[in-house]
């Protein structure tokens, strides 16, 4: 589960960075845009497969006990953020698939000199995809801030127990903070 968590996190970050800082700078008329979209869709497909594997595996693995922040509202927010990350990820994948189908982009990708349809930027699904990406990035930032708060302010070892090679899946004993 840790491997899937970090792999999905890295791929989501890569897809967000790729689309925000690379793909937006490539004109739609450039063949490089088609190549960039193929890479973006490939990463999105890997995120989908890894996320489905994570969902299928989750029910068969023992989750470590939740770590409380000591604030009921923050603990409730953590649950919401985790579910929102999953939902937004699947909304991104779904809207991406819908755009590929709607604009018949498979034919563009399979052709030797594929050219994107004119007006692709104006698609309502594209606006939805970009809006969802913004929400996903904000939710991801909130998730990272919560993890850092646990690790460095509460010192309860949250990130340590999510790292590879962590020996115990639970929180430190007797309520003591984990050593840094």
mmCIF file with all atom_site columns, N, CA and C in Angstrom, residues 99-138:
data_model
loop_
_atom_site.group_PDB
_atom_site.id
_atom_site.type_symbol
_atom_site.label_atom_id
_atom_site.label_alt_id
_atom_site.label_comp_id
_atom_site.label_asym_id
_atom_site.label_entity_id
_atom_site.label_seq_id
_atom_site.pdbx_PDB_ins_code
_atom_site.Cartn_x
_atom_site.Cartn_y
_atom_site.Cartn_z
_atom_site.occupancy
_atom_site.B_iso_or_equiv
_atom_site.pdbx_formal_charge
_atom_site.auth_seq_id
_atom_site.auth_comp_id
_atom_site.auth_asym_id
_atom_site.auth_atom_id
_atom_site.pdbx_PDB_model_num
ATOM 1   N N  . UNK A 1 99  ? -12.783 13.247 -23.103 1.00 0.00 ? 99  UNK A N  1
ATOM 2   C CA . UNK A 1 99  ? -12.246 14.147 -24.145 1.00 0.00 ? 99  UNK A CA 1
ATOM 3   C C  . UNK A 1 99  ? -11.629 13.362 -25.289 1.00 0.00 ? 99  UNK A C  1
ATOM 4   N N  . UNK A 1 100 ? -10.882 12.320 -24.955 1.00 0.00 ? 100 UNK A N  1
ATOM 5   C CA . UNK A 1 100 ? -10.260 11.490 -25.993 1.00 0.00 ? 100 UNK A CA 1
ATOM 6   C C  . UNK A 1 100 ? -11.331 10.890 -26.892 1.00 0.00 ? 100 UNK A C  1
ATOM 7   N N  . UNK A 1 101 ? -12.405 10.381 -26.281 1.00 0.00 ? 101 UNK A N  1
ATOM 8   C CA . UNK A 1 101 ? -13.491 9.771  -27.061 1.00 0.00 ? 101 UNK A CA 1
ATOM 9   C C  . UNK A 1 101 ? -14.254 10.834 -27.854 1.00 0.00 ? 101 UNK A C  1
ATOM 10  N N  . UNK A 1 102 ? -14.622 11.933 -27.193 1.00 0.00 ? 102 UNK A N  1
ATOM 11  C CA . UNK A 1 102 ? -15.426 12.980 -27.830 1.00 0.00 ? 102 UNK A CA 1
ATOM 12  C C  . UNK A 1 102 ? -14.737 13.558 -29.064 1.00 0.00 ? 102 UNK A C  1
ATOM 13  N N  . UNK A 1 103 ? -13.450 13.754 -28.981 1.00 0.00 ? 103 UNK A N  1
ATOM 14  C CA . UNK A 1 103 ? -12.715 14.377 -30.084 1.00 0.00 ? 103 UNK A CA 1
ATOM 15  C C  . UNK A 1 103 ? -11.997 13.364 -30.970 1.00 0.00 ? 103 UNK A C  1
ATOM 16  N N  . UNK A 1 104 ? -12.246 12.076 -30.733 1.00 0.00 ? 104 UNK A N  1
ATOM 17  C CA . UNK A 1 104 ? -11.624 11.002 -31.506 1.00 0.00 ? 104 UNK A CA 1
ATOM 18  C C  . UNK A 1 104 ? -10.102 11.188 -31.578 1.00 0.00 ? 104 UNK A C  1
ATOM 19  N N  . UNK A 1 105 ? -9.519  11.449 -30.434 1.00 0.00 ? 105 UNK A N  1
ATOM 20  C CA . UNK A 1 105 ? -8.080  11.704 -30.377 1.00 0.00 ? 105 UNK A CA 1
ATOM 21  C C  . UNK A 1 105 ? -7.247  10.444 -30.595 1.00 0.00 ? 105 UNK A C  1
ATOM 22  N N  . UNK A 1 106 ? -7.836  9.280  -30.433 1.00 0.00 ? 106 UNK A N  1
ATOM 23  C CA . UNK A 1 106 ? -7.099  8.039  -30.705 1.00 0.00 ? 106 UNK A CA 1
ATOM 24  C C  . UNK A 1 106 ? -6.618  8.048  -32.155 1.00 0.00 ? 106 UNK A C  1
ATOM 25  N N  . UNK A 1 107 ? -7.473  8.495  -33.066 1.00 0.00 ? 107 UNK A N  1
ATOM 26  C CA . UNK A 1 107 ? -7.081  8.551  -34.484 1.00 0.00 ? 107 UNK A CA 1
ATOM 27  C C  . UNK A 1 107 ? -5.926  9.525  -34.684 1.00 0.00 ? 107 UNK A C  1
ATOM 28  N N  . UNK A 1 108 ? -5.950  10.629 -33.963 1.00 0.00 ? 108 UNK A N  1
ATOM 29  C CA . UNK A 1 108 ? -4.857  11.613 -34.056 1.00 0.00 ? 108 UNK A CA 1
ATOM 30  C C  . UNK A 1 108 ? -3.565  10.992 -33.532 1.00 0.00 ? 108 UNK A C  1
ATOM 31  N N  . UNK A 1 109 ? -3.654  10.291 -32.397 1.00 0.00 ? 109 UNK A N  1
ATOM 32  C CA . UNK A 1 109 ? -2.464  9.714  -31.786 1.00 0.00 ? 109 UNK A CA 1
ATOM 33  C C  . UNK A 1 109 ? -1.865  8.592  -32.625 1.00 0.00 ? 109 UNK A C  1
ATOM 34  N N  . UNK A 1 110 ? -2.715  7.856  -33.323 1.00 0.00 ? 110 UNK A N  1
ATOM 35  C CA . UNK A 1 110 ? -2.231  6.731  -34.119 1.00 0.00 ? 110 UNK A CA 1
ATOM 36  C C  . UNK A 1 110 ? -1.693  7.141  -35.483 1.00 0.00 ? 110 UNK A C  1
ATOM 37  N N  . UNK A 1 111 ? -2.041  8.340  -35.939 1.00 0.00 ? 111 UNK A N  1
ATOM 38  C CA . UNK A 1 111 ? -1.552  8.785  -37.251 1.00 0.00 ? 111 UNK A CA 1
ATOM 39  C C  . UNK A 1 111 ? -0.100  9.234  -37.139 1.00 0.00 ? 111 UNK A C  1
ATOM 40  N N  . UNK A 1 112 ? 0.601   9.159  -38.239 1.00 0.00 ? 112 UNK A N  1
ATOM 41  C CA . UNK A 1 112 ? 2.022   9.511  -38.232 1.00 0.00 ? 112 UNK A CA 1
ATOM 42  C C  . UNK A 1 112 ? 2.215   11.001 -37.964 1.00 0.00 ? 112 UNK A C  1
ATOM 43  N N  . UNK A 1 113 ? 1.380   11.820 -38.564 1.00 0.00 ? 113 UNK A N  1
ATOM 44  C CA . UNK A 1 113 ? 1.487   13.274 -38.389 1.00 0.00 ? 113 UNK A CA 1
ATOM 45  C C  . UNK A 1 113 ? 0.169   13.803 -37.845 1.00 0.00 ? 113 UNK A C  1
ATOM 46  N N  . UNK A 1 114 ? -0.153  13.377 -36.648 1.00 0.00 ? 114 UNK A N  1
ATOM 47  C CA . UNK A 1 114 ? -1.422  13.774 -36.045 1.00 0.00 ? 114 UNK A CA 1
ATOM 48  C C  . UNK A 1 114 ? -1.482  15.269 -35.775 1.00 0.00 ? 114 UNK A C  1
ATOM 49  N N  . UNK A 1 115 ? -2.653  15.839 -36.027 1.00 0.00 ? 115 UNK A N  1
ATOM 50  C CA . UNK A 1 115 ? -2.897  17.248 -35.750 1.00 0.00 ? 115 UNK A CA 1
ATOM 51  C C  . UNK A 1 115 ? -4.134  17.317 -34.875 1.00 0.00 ? 115 UNK A C  1
ATOM 52  N N  . UNK A 1 116 ? -4.049  18.099 -33.838 1.00 0.00 ? 116 UNK A N  1
ATOM 53  C CA . UNK A 1 116 ? -5.178  18.227 -32.927 1.00 0.00 ? 116 UNK A CA 1
ATOM 54  C C  . UNK A 1 116 ? -6.307  19.016 -33.588 1.00 0.00 ? 116 UNK A C  1
ATOM 55  N N  . UNK A 1 117 ? -7.555  18.682 -33.245 1.00 0.00 ? 117 UNK A N  1
ATOM 56  C CA . UNK A 1 117 ? -8.683  19.430 -33.795 1.00 0.00 ? 117 UNK A CA 1
ATOM 57  C C  . UNK A 1 117 ? -8.634  20.895 -33.375 1.00 0.00 ? 117 UNK A C  1
ATOM 58  N N  . UNK A 1 118 ? -9.097  21.749 -34.243 1.00 0.00 ? 118 UNK A N  1
ATOM 59  C CA . UNK A 1 118 ? -9.178  23.183 -33.938 1.00 0.00 ? 118 UNK A CA 1
ATOM 60  C C  . UNK A 1 118 ? -10.242 23.375 -32.869 1.00 0.00 ? 118 UNK A C  1
ATOM 61  N N  . UNK A 1 119 ? -9.977  24.228 -31.934 1.00 0.00 ? 119 UNK A N  1
ATOM 62  C CA . UNK A 1 119 ? -10.952 24.526 -30.895 1.00 0.00 ? 119 UNK A CA 1
ATOM 63  C C  . UNK A 1 119 ? -10.939 23.565 -29.717 1.00 0.00 ? 119 UNK A C  1
ATOM 64  N N  . UNK A 1 120 ? -9.942  22.702 -29.645 1.00 0.00 ? 120 UNK A N  1
ATOM 65  C CA . UNK A 1 120 ? -9.852  21.754 -28.533 1.00 0.00 ? 120 UNK A CA 1
ATOM 66  C C  . UNK A 1 120 ? -9.796  22.494 -27.196 1.00 0.00 ? 120 UNK A C  1
ATOM 67  N N  . UNK A 1 121 ? -9.173  23.663 -27.205 1.00 0.00 ? 121 UNK A N  1
ATOM 68  C CA . UNK A 1 121 ? -9.041  24.447 -25.970 1.00 0.00 ? 121 UNK A CA 1
ATOM 69  C C  . UNK A 1 121 ? -10.382 24.943 -25.455 1.00 0.00 ? 121 UNK A C  1
ATOM 70  N N  . UNK A 1 122 ? -11.385 25.039 -26.334 1.00 0.00 ? 122 UNK A N  1
ATOM 71  C CA . UNK A 1 122 ? -12.687 25.585 -25.948 1.00 0.00 ? 122 UNK A CA 1
ATOM 72  C C  . UNK A 1 122 ? -13.669 24.513 -25.483 1.00 0.00 ? 122 UNK A C  1
ATOM 73  N N  . UNK A 1 123 ? -13.274 23.260 -25.469 1.00 0.00 ? 123 UNK A N  1
ATOM 74  C CA . UNK A 1 123 ? -14.176 22.187 -25.058 1.00 0.00 ? 123 UNK A CA 1
ATOM 75  C C  . UNK A 1 123 ? -14.618 22.363 -23.611 1.00 0.00 ? 123 UNK A C  1
ATOM 76  N N  . UNK A 1 124 ? -15.920 22.217 -23.340 1.00 0.00 ? 124 UNK A N  1
ATOM 77  C CA . UNK A 1 124 ? -16.381 22.281 -21.946 1.00 0.00 ? 124 UNK A CA 1
ATOM 78  C C  . UNK A 1 124 ? -15.708 21.211 -21.066 1.00 0.00 ? 124 UNK A C  1
ATOM 79  N N  . UNK A 1 125 ? -15.473 20.030 -21.636 1.00 0.00 ? 125 UNK A N  1
ATOM 80  C CA . UNK A 1 125 ? -14.800 18.982 -20.862 1.00 0.00 ? 125 UNK A CA 1
ATOM 81  C C  . UNK A 1 125 ? -13.378 19.384 -20.491 1.00 0.00 ? 125 UNK A C  1
ATOM 82  N N  . UNK A 1 126 ? -12.719 20.123 -21.368 1.00 0.00 ? 126 UNK A N  1
ATOM 83  C CA . UNK A 1 126 ? -11.355 20.581 -21.065 1.00 0.00 ? 126 UNK A CA 1
ATOM 84  C C  . UNK A 1 126 ? -11.382 21.557 -19.892 1.00 0.00 ? 126 UNK A C  1
ATOM 85  N N  . UNK A 1 127 ? -12.371 22.450 -19.902 1.00 0.00 ? 127 UNK A N  1
ATOM 86  C CA . UNK A 1 127 ? -12.506 23.395 -18.781 1.00 0.00 ? 127 UNK A CA 1
ATOM 87  C C  . UNK A 1 127 ? -12.781 22.638 -17.483 1.00 0.00 ? 127 UNK A C  1
ATOM 88  N N  . UNK A 1 128 ? -13.611 21.609 -17.554 1.00 0.00 ? 128 UNK A N  1
ATOM 89  C CA . UNK A 1 128 ? -13.896 20.785 -16.387 1.00 0.00 ? 128 UNK A CA 1
ATOM 90  C C  . UNK A 1 128 ? -12.628 20.074 -15.922 1.00 0.00 ? 128 UNK A C  1
ATOM 91  N N  . UNK A 1 129 ? -11.867 19.522 -16.866 1.00 0.00 ? 129 UNK A N  1
ATOM 92  C CA . UNK A 1 129 ? -10.623 18.806 -16.572 1.00 0.00 ? 129 UNK A CA 1
ATOM 93  C C  . UNK A 1 129 ? -9.621  19.742 -15.883 1.00 0.00 ? 129 UNK A C  1
ATOM 94  N N  . UNK A 1 130 ? -9.492  20.945 -16.392 1.00 0.00 ? 130 UNK A N  1
ATOM 95  C CA . UNK A 1 130 ? -8.556  21.918 -15.814 1.00 0.00 ? 130 UNK A CA 1
ATOM 96  C C  . UNK A 1 130 ? -9.040  22.388 -14.445 1.00 0.00 ? 130 UNK A C  1
ATOM 97  N N  . UNK A 1 131 ? -10.340 22.632 -14.313 1.00 0.00 ? 131 UNK A N  1
ATOM 98  C CA . UNK A 1 131 ? -10.890 23.030 -13.009 1.00 0.00 ? 131 UNK A CA 1
ATOM 99  C C  . UNK A 1 131 ? -10.695 21.943 -11.963 1.00 0.00 ? 131 UNK A C  1
ATOM 100 N N  . UNK A 1 132 ? -10.922 20.702 -12.371 1.00 0.00 ? 132 UNK A N  1
ATOM 101 C CA . UNK A 1 132 ? -10.722 19.575 -11.465 1.00 0.00 ? 132 UNK A CA 1
ATOM 102 C C  . UNK A 1 132 ? -9.250  19.447 -11.089 1.00 0.00 ? 132 UNK A C  1
ATOM 103 N N  . UNK A 1 133 ? -8.363  19.704 -12.053 1.00 0.00 ? 133 UNK A N  1
ATOM 104 C CA . UNK A 1 133 ? -6.923  19.664 -11.764 1.00 0.00 ? 133 UNK A CA 1
ATOM 105 C C  . UNK A 1 133 ? -6.551  20.707 -10.717 1.00 0.00 ? 133 UNK A C  1
ATOM 106 N N  . UNK A 1 134 ? -7.153  21.878 -10.800 1.00 0.00 ? 134 UNK A N  1
ATOM 107 C CA . UNK A 1 134 ? -6.884  22.927 -9.807  1.00 0.00 ? 134 UNK A CA 1
ATOM 108 C C  . UNK A 1 134 ? -7.352  22.497 -8.424  1.00 0.00 ? 134 UNK A C  1
ATOM 109 N N  . UNK A 1 135 ? -8.549  21.903 -8.362  1.00 0.00 ? 135 UNK A N  1
ATOM 110 C CA . UNK A 1 135 ? -9.050  21.396 -7.077  1.00 0.00 ? 135 UNK A CA 1
ATOM 111 C C  . UNK A 1 135 ? -8.176  20.269 -6.541  1.00 0.00 ? 135 UNK A C  1
ATOM 112 N N  . UNK A 1 136 ? -7.726  19.401 -7.441  1.00 0.00 ? 136 UNK A N  1
ATOM 113 C CA . UNK A 1 136 ? -6.848  18.294 -7.041  1.00 0.00 ? 136 UNK A CA 1
ATOM 114 C C  . UNK A 1 136 ? -5.531  18.842 -6.484  1.00 0.00 ? 136 UNK A C  1
ATOM 115 N N  . UNK A 1 137 ? -4.953  19.830 -7.158  1.00 0.00 ? 137 UNK A N  1
ATOM 116 C CA . UNK A 1 137 ? -3.691  20.414 -6.685  1.00 0.00 ? 137 UNK A CA 1
ATOM 117 C C  . UNK A 1 137 ? -3.874  21.063 -5.309  1.00 0.00 ? 137 UNK A C  1
ATOM 118 N N  . UNK A 1 138 ? -4.983  21.782 -5.119  1.00 0.00 ? 138 UNK A N  1
ATOM 119 C CA . UNK A 1 138 ? -5.241  22.424 -3.823  1.00 0.00 ? 138 UNK A CA 1
ATOM 120 C C  . UNK A 1 138 ? -5.446  21.378 -2.725  1.00 0.00 ? 138 UNK A C  1
#
